[in-house]
PDB file of C-alpha atoms in Angstrom:
ATOM      1  CA  ALA A   1       5.580   7.044 -79.299  1.00  0.00           C
ATOM      2  CA  ILE A   2       2.736   8.071 -77.033  1.00  0.00           C
ATOM      3  CA  GLU A   3       2.309   4.431 -75.887  1.00  0.00           C
ATOM      4  CA  GLN A   4       5.992   4.275 -74.993  1.00  0.00           C
ATOM      5  CA  LEU A   5       5.664   7.564 -73.089  1.00  0.00           C
ATOM      6  CA  ASN A   6       2.639   6.152 -71.245  1.00  0.00           C
ATOM      7  CA  GLN A   7       4.544   2.931 -70.386  1.00  0.00           C
ATOM      8  CA  LEU A   8       7.550   4.882 -69.093  1.00  0.00           C
ATOM      9  CA  THR A   9       5.317   7.106 -66.978  1.00  0.00           C
ATOM     10  CA  GLN A  10       3.677   4.064 -65.441  1.00  0.00           C
ATOM     11  CA  GLN A  11       7.069   2.467 -64.751  1.00  0.00           C
ATOM     12  CA  ASN A  12       8.305   5.694 -63.132  1.00  0.00           C
ATOM     13  CA  ALA A  13       5.195   5.898 -60.963  1.00  0.00           C
ATOM     14  CA  SER A  14       5.668   2.309 -59.849  1.00  0.00           C
ATOM     15  CA  ALA A  15       9.284   2.875 -59.050  1.00  0.00           C
ATOM     16  CA  ALA A  16       8.430   5.996 -57.040  1.00  0.00           C
ATOM     17  CA  GLU A  17       5.857   4.047 -55.036  1.00  0.00           C
ATOM     18  CA  GLU A  18       8.401   1.404 -54.300  1.00  0.00           C
ATOM     19  CA  LEU A  19      10.985   3.985 -53.244  1.00  0.00           C
ATOM     20  CA  ALA A  20       8.429   5.700 -50.972  1.00  0.00           C
ATOM     21  CA  ALA A  21       7.500   2.419 -49.272  1.00  0.00           C
ATOM     22  CA  THR A  22      11.179   1.569 -48.809  1.00  0.00           C
ATOM     23  CA  ALA A  23      11.929   4.958 -47.380  1.00  0.00           C
ATOM     24  CA  GLU A  24       9.043   4.632 -44.946  1.00  0.00           C
ATOM     25  CA  GLU A  25      10.182   1.189 -43.848  1.00  0.00           C
ATOM     26  CA  LEU A  26      13.769   2.406 -43.328  1.00  0.00           C
ATOM     27  CA  SER A  27      12.524   5.383 -41.352  1.00  0.00           C
ATOM     28  CA  GLY A  28      10.604   3.035 -39.091  1.00  0.00           C
ATOM     29  CA  GLN A  29      13.645   0.770 -38.666  1.00  0.00           C
ATOM     30  CA  ALA A  30      15.832   3.745 -37.809  1.00  0.00           C
ATOM     31  CA  GLU A  31      13.272   4.866 -35.155  1.00  0.00           C
ATOM     32  CA  GLN A  32      13.254   1.384 -33.656  1.00  0.00           C
ATOM     33  CA  LEU A  33      17.086   1.346 -33.539  1.00  0.00           C
ATOM     34  CA  GLN A  34      17.113   4.663 -31.785  1.00  0.00           C
ATOM     35  CA  GLN A  35      14.612   3.266 -29.250  1.00  0.00           C
ATOM     36  CA  LEU A  36      16.680   0.165 -28.657  1.00  0.00           C
ATOM     37  CA  ILE A  37      19.939   2.056 -27.975  1.00  0.00           C
ATOM     38  CA  ALA A  38      18.281   4.938 -26.130  1.00  0.00           C
ATOM     39  CA  PHE A  39      19.169   3.405 -22.742  1.00  0.00           C
ATOM     40  CA  PHE A  40      22.872   3.585 -23.495  1.00  0.00           C
ATOM     41  CA  ARG A  41      24.072   6.936 -22.197  1.00  0.00           C
ATOM     42  CA  LEU A  42      27.109   8.583 -20.758  1.00  0.00           C
ATOM     43  CA  ALA A  43      27.130  10.582 -17.514  1.00  0.00           C
ATOM     44  CA  GLY A  44      25.383  13.884 -18.078  1.00  0.00           C
ATOM     45  CA  GLU A  45      23.757  12.710 -21.315  1.00  0.00           C
ATOM     46  CA  ALA A  46      20.402  11.459 -19.979  1.00  0.00           C
ATOM     47  CA  GLY A  47      18.630  14.086 -22.066  1.00  0.00           C
ATOM     48  CA  PRO A  48      18.856  12.283 -25.463  1.00  0.00           C
ATOM     49  CA  ALA A  49      17.896   8.940 -23.992  1.00  0.00           C
ATOM     50  CA  LEU A  50      14.920  10.505 -22.231  1.00  0.00           C
ATOM     51  CA  ALA A  51      13.928  12.333 -25.453  1.00  0.00           C
ATOM     52  CA  ALA A  52      14.145   9.120 -27.493  1.00  0.00           C
ATOM     53  CA  SER A  53      12.056   7.311 -24.873  1.00  0.00           C
ATOM     54  CA  ARG A  54       9.403  10.045 -25.041  1.00  0.00           C
ATOM     55  CA  ARG A  55       9.369   9.924 -28.875  1.00  0.00           C
ATOM     56  CA  HIS A  56       8.873   6.143 -28.663  1.00  0.00           C
ATOM     57  CA  GLU A  57       5.939   6.597 -26.272  1.00  0.00           C
ATOM     58  CA  GLN A  58       4.367   9.198 -28.535  1.00  0.00           C
ATOM     59  CA  ASN A  59       4.900   7.216 -31.739  1.00  0.00           C
ATOM     60  CA  ALA A  60       3.997   3.800 -30.416  1.00  0.00           C
ATOM     61  CA  GLY A  61       1.094   2.462 -32.389  1.00  0.00           C
ATOM     62  CA  ALA A  62      -0.818  -0.795 -32.507  1.00  0.00           C
ATOM     63  CA  ALA A  63       0.972  -1.851 -35.711  1.00  0.00           C
ATOM     64  CA  ALA A  64       4.422  -1.324 -34.273  1.00  0.00           C
ATOM     65  CA  ASP A  65       3.447  -3.208 -31.108  1.00  0.00           C
ATOM     66  CA  SER A  66       2.352  -6.241 -33.120  1.00  0.00           C
ATOM     67  CA  ALA A  67       5.399  -6.284 -35.392  1.00  0.00           C
ATOM     68  CA  PRO A  68       8.301  -8.675 -34.609  1.00  0.00           C
ATOM     69  CA  ALA A  69      10.635  -5.704 -34.206  1.00  0.00           C
ATOM     70  CA  GLY A  70       8.197  -4.230 -31.749  1.00  0.00           C
ATOM     71  CA  GLU A  71       8.361  -7.439 -29.737  1.00  0.00           C
ATOM     72  CA  ALA A  72      12.185  -7.279 -29.781  1.00  0.00           C
ATOM     73  CA  ALA A  73      12.022  -3.641 -28.570  1.00  0.00           C
ATOM     74  CA  LYS A  74       9.743  -4.660 -25.708  1.00  0.00           C
ATOM     75  CA  ALA A  75      12.137  -7.471 -24.708  1.00  0.00           C
ATOM     76  CA  VAL A  76      15.143  -5.181 -24.736  1.00  0.00           C
ATOM     77  CA  LYS A  77      13.274  -2.491 -22.769  1.00  0.00           C
ATOM     78  CA  SER A  78      12.212  -5.126 -20.212  1.00  0.00           C
ATOM     79  CA  ALA A  79      15.797  -6.403 -19.886  1.00  0.00           C
ATOM     80  CA  ALA A  80      17.103  -2.897 -19.649  1.00  0.00           C
ATOM     81  CA  ALA A  81      14.739  -2.196 -16.791  1.00  0.00           C
ATOM     82  CA  LYS A  82      16.294  -5.076 -14.888  1.00  0.00           C
ATOM     83  CA  VAL A  83      19.921  -3.890 -15.339  1.00  0.00           C
ATOM     84  CA  ASP A  84      21.711  -2.626 -12.199  1.00  0.00           C
ATOM     85  CA  GLU A  85      23.348   0.543 -13.462  1.00  0.00           C
ATOM     86  CA  SER A  86      25.694   0.748 -10.484  1.00  0.00           C
ATOM     87  CA  ALA A  87      27.737  -1.971 -12.236  1.00  0.00           C
ATOM     88  CA  PHE A  88      28.491   0.385 -15.186  1.00  0.00           C
ATOM     89  CA  VAL A  89      31.620   2.496 -15.352  1.00  0.00           C
ATOM     90  CA  ARG A  90      30.773   6.219 -16.037  1.00  0.00           C
ATOM     91  CA  PHE A  91      33.062   8.000 -18.509  1.00  0.00           C
TER      92      PHE A  91
END
């Protein structure tokens, strides 16, 4: 009975570790998604985009910069910098 309890405890600890790693990964992906869409804004709503941009600058780390998603974020940011905003219709 004690062996079974020990085995279940180890399985639960392993599952908890996996869930924590998955939650951390999802949190990182959500942050990257917010960064990618931060340049989309409506008239008078520059605040959230600017705040997201500042969060990105504060949270940018070497690991995120070397990750493929980090490369995609850089490419989108570079492309967004080249966009002529006068072509957009403001709502």
